[in-house]
JSON list of C-alpha atoms in Angstrom, two decimals:
[
{"chain": "A", "resi": 35, "resn": "UNK", "atom": "CA", "xyz": [39.57, 4.49, 33.25]},
{"chain": "A", "resi": 36, "resn": "UNK", "atom": "CA", "xyz": [37.60, 3.23, 30.30]},
{"chain": "A", "resi": 37, "resn": "UNK", "atom": "CA", "xyz": [35.33, 5.76, 28.64]},
{"chain": "A", "resi": 38, "resn": "UNK", "atom": "CA", "xyz": [32.79, 5.07, 25.93]},
{"chain": "A", "resi": 39, "resn": "UNK", "atom": "CA", "xyz": [31.37, 7.58, 23.46]},
{"chain": "A", "resi": 40, "resn": "UNK", "atom": "CA", "xyz": [28.53, 6.65, 21.15]},
{"chain": "A", "resi": 41, "resn": "UNK", "atom": "CA", "xyz": [27.51, 8.13, 17.83]},
{"chain": "A", "resi": 42, "resn": "UNK", "atom": "CA", "xyz": [25.52, 7.27, 14.74]},
{"chain": "A", "resi": 43, "resn": "UNK", "atom": "CA", "xyz": [21.95, 7.52, 15.94]},
{"chain": "A", "resi": 44, "resn": "UNK", "atom": "CA", "xyz": [19.29, 9.37, 14.04]},
{"chain": "A", "resi": 45, "resn": "UNK", "atom": "CA", "xyz": [15.92, 9.26, 12.35]},
{"chain": "A", "resi": 46, "resn": "UNK", "atom": "CA", "xyz": [15.35, 6.58, 9.73]},
{"chain": "A", "resi": 47, "resn": "UNK", "atom": "CA", "xyz": [12.36, 5.14, 7.92]},
{"chain": "A", "resi": 48, "resn": "UNK", "atom": "CA", "xyz": [11.17, 1.60, 8.55]},
{"chain": "A", "resi": 49, "resn": "UNK", "atom": "CA", "xyz": [13.33, -0.79, 6.60]},
{"chain": "A", "resi": 50, "resn": "UNK", "atom": "CA", "xyz": [16.28, 1.55, 6.73]},
{"chain": "A", "resi": 51, "resn": "UNK", "atom": "CA", "xyz": [19.72, 1.05, 8.23]},
{"chain": "A", "resi": 52, "resn": "UNK", "atom": "CA", "xyz": [21.99, 2.72, 10.73]},
{"chain": "A", "resi": 53, "resn": "UNK", "atom": "CA", "xyz": [25.42, 1.92, 12.07]},
{"chain": "A", "resi": 54, "resn": "UNK", "atom": "CA", "xyz": [26.12, 2.91, 15.64]},
{"chain": "A", "resi": 55, "resn": "UNK", "atom": "CA", "xyz": [29.67, 3.45, 16.82]},
{"chain": "A", "resi": 56, "resn": "UNK", "atom": "CA", "xyz": [31.08, 3.23, 20.32]},
{"chain": "A", "resi": 57, "resn": "UNK", "atom": "CA", "xyz": [34.57, 4.65, 20.59]},
{"chain": "A", "resi": 58, "resn": "UNK", "atom": "CA", "xyz": [36.56, 3.63, 23.64]},
{"chain": "A", "resi": 59, "resn": "UNK", "atom": "CA", "xyz": [39.38, 5.49, 25.32]},
{"chain": "A", "resi": 60, "resn": "UNK", "atom": "CA", "xyz": [41.44, 5.04, 28.44]},
{"chain": "A", "resi": 61, "resn": "UNK", "atom": "CA", "xyz": [41.75, 1.29, 27.98]},
{"chain": "A", "resi": 62, "resn": "UNK", "atom": "CA", "xyz": [41.63, -1.33, 25.27]},
{"chain": "A", "resi": 63, "resn": "UNK", "atom": "CA", "xyz": [38.34, -3.03, 24.54]},
{"chain": "A", "resi": 64, "resn": "UNK", "atom": "CA", "xyz": [40.36, -6.20, 24.02]},
{"chain": "A", "resi": 65, "resn": "UNK", "atom": "CA", "xyz": [40.00, -6.85, 27.73]},
{"chain": "A", "resi": 66, "resn": "UNK", "atom": "CA", "xyz": [36.25, -6.35, 28.01]},
{"chain": "A", "resi": 67, "resn": "UNK", "atom": "CA", "xyz": [33.08, -8.09, 27.16]},
{"chain": "A", "resi": 68, "resn": "UNK", "atom": "CA", "xyz": [31.01, -5.50, 25.32]},
{"chain": "A", "resi": 69, "resn": "UNK", "atom": "CA", "xyz": [27.40, -5.03, 24.45]},
{"chain": "A", "resi": 70, "resn": "UNK", "atom": "CA", "xyz": [24.68, -2.82, 23.09]},
{"chain": "A", "resi": 71, "resn": "UNK", "atom": "CA", "xyz": [21.59, -2.04, 25.10]},
{"chain": "A", "resi": 72, "resn": "UNK", "atom": "CA", "xyz": [18.50, 0.00, 24.41]},
{"chain": "A", "resi": 73, "resn": "UNK", "atom": "CA", "xyz": [15.81, 1.69, 26.40]},
{"chain": "A", "resi": 74, "resn": "UNK", "atom": "CA", "xyz": [12.52, 2.99, 25.09]},
{"chain": "A", "resi": 75, "resn": "UNK", "atom": "CA", "xyz": [10.43, 5.50, 27.04]},
{"chain": "A", "resi": 76, "resn": "UNK", "atom": "CA", "xyz": [8.57, 3.81, 29.85]},
{"chain": "A", "resi": 77, "resn": "UNK", "atom": "CA", "xyz": [10.42, 0.53, 29.35]},
{"chain": "A", "resi": 78, "resn": "UNK", "atom": "CA", "xyz": [13.33, -1.11, 31.07]},
{"chain": "A", "resi": 79, "resn": "UNK", "atom": "CA", "xyz": [16.73, -1.24, 29.50]},
{"chain": "A", "resi": 80, "resn": "UNK", "atom": "CA", "xyz": [17.34, -4.43, 27.57]},
{"chain": "A", "resi": 81, "resn": "UNK", "atom": "CA", "xyz": [20.36, -6.12, 26.11]},
{"chain": "A", "resi": 82, "resn": "UNK", "atom": "CA", "xyz": [20.41, -6.17, 22.32]},
{"chain": "A", "resi": 83, "resn": "UNK", "atom": "CA", "xyz": [23.72, -7.70, 21.33]},
{"chain": "A", "resi": 84, "resn": "UNK", "atom": "CA", "xyz": [26.91, -8.65, 23.13]},
{"chain": "A", "resi": 85, "resn": "UNK", "atom": "CA", "xyz": [30.29, -10.01, 22.13]},
{"chain": "A", "resi": 86, "resn": "UNK", "atom": "CA", "xyz": [33.21, -11.71, 23.79]},
{"chain": "A", "resi": 87, "resn": "UNK", "atom": "CA", "xyz": [36.57, -10.07, 24.23]},
{"chain": "A", "resi": 88, "resn": "UNK", "atom": "CA", "xyz": [38.41, -13.29, 23.56]},
{"chain": "A", "resi": 89, "resn": "UNK", "atom": "CA", "xyz": [36.54, -15.68, 21.30]},
{"chain": "A", "resi": 90, "resn": "UNK", "atom": "CA", "xyz": [34.61, -13.45, 18.93]},
{"chain": "A", "resi": 91, "resn": "UNK", "atom": "CA", "xyz": [31.39, -15.12, 19.96]},
{"chain": "A", "resi": 92, "resn": "UNK", "atom": "CA", "xyz": [28.27, -12.99, 19.67]},
{"chain": "A", "resi": 93, "resn": "UNK", "atom": "CA", "xyz": [24.81, -12.98, 21.15]},
{"chain": "A", "resi": 94, "resn": "UNK", "atom": "CA", "xyz": [21.63, -11.33, 19.90]},
{"chain": "A", "resi": 95, "resn": "UNK", "atom": "CA", "xyz": [18.26, -10.92, 21.47]},
{"chain": "A", "resi": 96, "resn": "UNK", "atom": "CA", "xyz": [15.66, -12.75, 19.40]},
{"chain": "A", "resi": 97, "resn": "UNK", "atom": "CA", "xyz": [13.92, -9.58, 18.27]},
{"chain": "A", "resi": 98, "resn": "UNK", "atom": "CA", "xyz": [17.01, -8.34, 16.38]},
{"chain": "A", "resi": 99, "resn": "UNK", "atom": "CA", "xyz": [18.55, -11.62, 15.28]},
{"chain": "A", "resi": 100, "resn": "UNK", "atom": "CA", "xyz": [19.27, -11.59, 11.57]},
{"chain": "A", "resi": 101, "resn": "UNK", "atom": "CA", "xyz": [18.92, -7.81, 11.37]},
{"chain": "A", "resi": 102, "resn": "UNK", "atom": "CA", "xyz": [21.63, -6.46, 13.68]},
{"chain": "A", "resi": 103, "resn": "UNK", "atom": "CA", "xyz": [25.34, -7.24, 13.70]},
{"chain": "A", "resi": 104, "resn": "UNK", "atom": "CA", "xyz": [27.82, -6.39, 16.43]},
{"chain": "A", "resi": 105, "resn": "UNK", "atom": "CA", "xyz": [31.48, -6.05, 15.51]},
{"chain": "A", "resi": 106, "resn": "UNK", "atom": "CA", "xyz": [34.76, -4.68, 16.78]},
{"chain": "A", "resi": 107, "resn": "UNK", "atom": "CA", "xyz": [37.57, -2.80, 15.14]},
{"chain": "A", "resi": 108, "resn": "UNK", "atom": "CA", "xyz": [40.45, -3.52, 17.46]},
{"chain": "A", "resi": 109, "resn": "UNK", "atom": "CA", "xyz": [42.78, -1.08, 15.74]},
{"chain": "A", "resi": 110, "resn": "UNK", "atom": "CA", "xyz": [40.30, 1.75, 16.28]},
{"chain": "A", "resi": 111, "resn": "UNK", "atom": "CA", "xyz": [39.25, 0.51, 19.72]},
{"chain": "A", "resi": 112, "resn": "UNK", "atom": "CA", "xyz": [35.67, 0.83, 18.57]},
{"chain": "A", "resi": 113, "resn": "UNK", "atom": "CA", "xyz": [32.61, -1.37, 18.64]},
{"chain": "A", "resi": 114, "resn": "UNK", "atom": "CA", "xyz": [29.81, -1.10, 16.09]},
{"chain": "A", "resi": 115, "resn": "UNK", "atom": "CA", "xyz": [26.21, -2.10, 15.83]},
{"chain": "A", "resi": 116, "resn": "UNK", "atom": "CA", "xyz": [25.00, -2.41, 12.26]},
{"chain": "A", "resi": 117, "resn": "UNK", "atom": "CA", "xyz": [21.22, -2.21, 12.23]},
{"chain": "A", "resi": 118, "resn": "UNK", "atom": "CA", "xyz": [19.35, -3.25, 9.11]},
{"chain": "A", "resi": 119, "resn": "UNK", "atom": "CA", "xyz": [15.67, -3.65, 8.32]},
{"chain": "A", "resi": 120, "resn": "UNK", "atom": "CA", "xyz": [14.80, -1.30, 11.14]},
{"chain": "A", "resi": 121, "resn": "UNK", "atom": "CA", "xyz": [11.34, -1.41, 12.62]},
{"chain": "A", "resi": 122, "resn": "UNK", "atom": "CA", "xyz": [9.42, 1.21, 14.61]},
{"chain": "A", "resi": 123, "resn": "UNK", "atom": "CA", "xyz": [9.75, -1.00, 17.67]},
{"chain": "A", "resi": 124, "resn": "UNK", "atom": "CA", "xyz": [13.52, -0.54, 17.45]},
{"chain": "A", "resi": 125, "resn": "UNK", "atom": "CA", "xyz": [13.05, 3.08, 18.47]},
{"chain": "A", "resi": 126, "resn": "UNK", "atom": "CA", "xyz": [15.00, 3.66, 21.67]},
{"chain": "A", "resi": 127, "resn": "UNK", "atom": "CA", "xyz": [18.07, 5.22, 23.16]},
{"chain": "A", "resi": 128, "resn": "UNK", "atom": "CA", "xyz": [20.94, 2.86, 22.44]},
{"chain": "A", "resi": 129, "resn": "UNK", "atom": "CA", "xyz": [23.84, 2.48, 24.83]},
{"chain": "A", "resi": 130, "resn": "UNK", "atom": "CA", "xyz": [27.10, 0.64, 24.60]},
{"chain": "A", "resi": 131, "resn": "UNK", "atom": "CA", "xyz": [28.52, -0.97, 27.71]},
{"chain": "A", "resi": 132, "resn": "UNK", "atom": "CA", "xyz": [31.60, -2.83, 28.82]},
{"chain": "A", "resi": 133, "resn": "UNK", "atom": "CA", "xyz": [32.35, -5.21, 31.62]},
{"chain": "A", "resi": 134, "resn": "UNK", "atom": "CA", "xyz": [35.21, -7.39, 32.69]},
{"chain": "A", "resi": 135, "resn": "UNK", "atom": "CA", "xyz": [35.30, -10.79, 30.98]},
{"chain": "A", "resi": 136, "resn": "UNK", "atom": "CA", "xyz": [31.88, -12.28, 31.21]},
{"chain": "A", "resi": 137, "resn": "UNK", "atom": "CA", "xyz": [29.76, -14.80, 29.37]},
{"chain": "A", "resi": 138, "resn": "UNK", "atom": "CA", "xyz": [28.08, -12.95, 26.55]},
{"chain": "A", "resi": 139, "resn": "UNK", "atom": "CA", "xyz": [24.61, -14.19, 27.45]},
{"chain": "A", "resi": 140, "resn": "UNK", "atom": "CA", "xyz": [25.10, -12.96, 30.99]},
{"chain": "A", "resi": 141, "resn": "UNK", "atom": "CA", "xyz": [26.39, -9.64, 29.68]},
{"chain": "A", "resi": 142, "resn": "UNK", "atom": "CA", "xyz": [23.20, -9.03, 27.74]},
{"chain": "A", "resi": 143, "resn": "UNK", "atom": "CA", "xyz": [20.90, -10.22, 30.48]},
{"chain": "A", "resi": 144, "resn": "UNK", "atom": "CA", "xyz": [22.51, -7.96, 33.06]},
{"chain": "A", "resi": 145, "resn": "UNK", "atom": "CA", "xyz": [21.72, -4.26, 32.90]},
{"chain": "A", "resi": 146, "resn": "UNK", "atom": "CA", "xyz": [24.23, -3.05, 35.46]},
{"chain": "A", "resi": 147, "resn": "UNK", "atom": "CA", "xyz": [27.75, -2.65, 34.11]},
{"chain": "A", "resi": 148, "resn": "UNK", "atom": "CA", "xyz": [30.71, -0.56, 35.20]},
{"chain": "A", "resi": 149, "resn": "UNK", "atom": "CA", "xyz": [31.15, 1.29, 31.91]},
{"chain": "A", "resi": 150, "resn": "UNK", "atom": "CA", "xyz": [28.47, 2.94, 29.79]},
{"chain": "A", "resi": 151, "resn": "UNK", "atom": "CA", "xyz": [28.30, 5.31, 26.91]},
{"chain": "A", "resi": 152, "resn": "UNK", "atom": "CA", "xyz": [26.04, 8.36, 27.03]},
{"chain": "A", "resi": 153, "resn": "UNK", "atom": "CA", "xyz": [23.46, 6.90, 24.69]},
{"chain": "A", "resi": 154, "resn": "UNK", "atom": "CA", "xyz": [22.37, 7.78, 21.18]},
{"chain": "A", "resi": 155, "resn": "UNK", "atom": "CA", "xyz": [18.79, 8.15, 20.01]},
{"chain": "A", "resi": 156, "resn": "UNK", "atom": "CA", "xyz": [17.49, 5.90, 17.27]},
{"chain": "A", "resi": 157, "resn": "UNK", "atom": "CA", "xyz": [14.07, 6.76, 15.91]},
{"chain": "A", "resi": 158, "resn": "UNK", "atom": "CA", "xyz": [12.42, 4.59, 13.27]},
{"chain": "A", "resi": 159, "resn": "UNK", "atom": "CA", "xyz": [9.40, 6.30, 11.80]},
{"chain": "A", "resi": 160, "resn": "UNK", "atom": "CA", "xyz": [7.84, 7.12, 8.47]}
]
């Protein structure tokens, strides 16, 4: 069974950068649509960025477009989220998720997926 383990969160100043990692085991991410989600206290979980397992297509929510980049390292079976120009409103617990092949827009709109990481805290504050 696919398992996802996240790392890379932390405390950064506004304008700073972080790279989150989501290491998969038990199955290859080649067969899954993947995505990053975040949830701030008192708010619902939202999709941030998602990518296709087959085409390399990517999707970003408008609030992070141009600042965040999702990528995969197939050899390491790992997905990354590079976050640049971080803002305080980016503060949240970030989760990676995987689902069976799915349109990337649908992946990010949906918040129920069969495979989730444990989450990693990202705090953007001066």
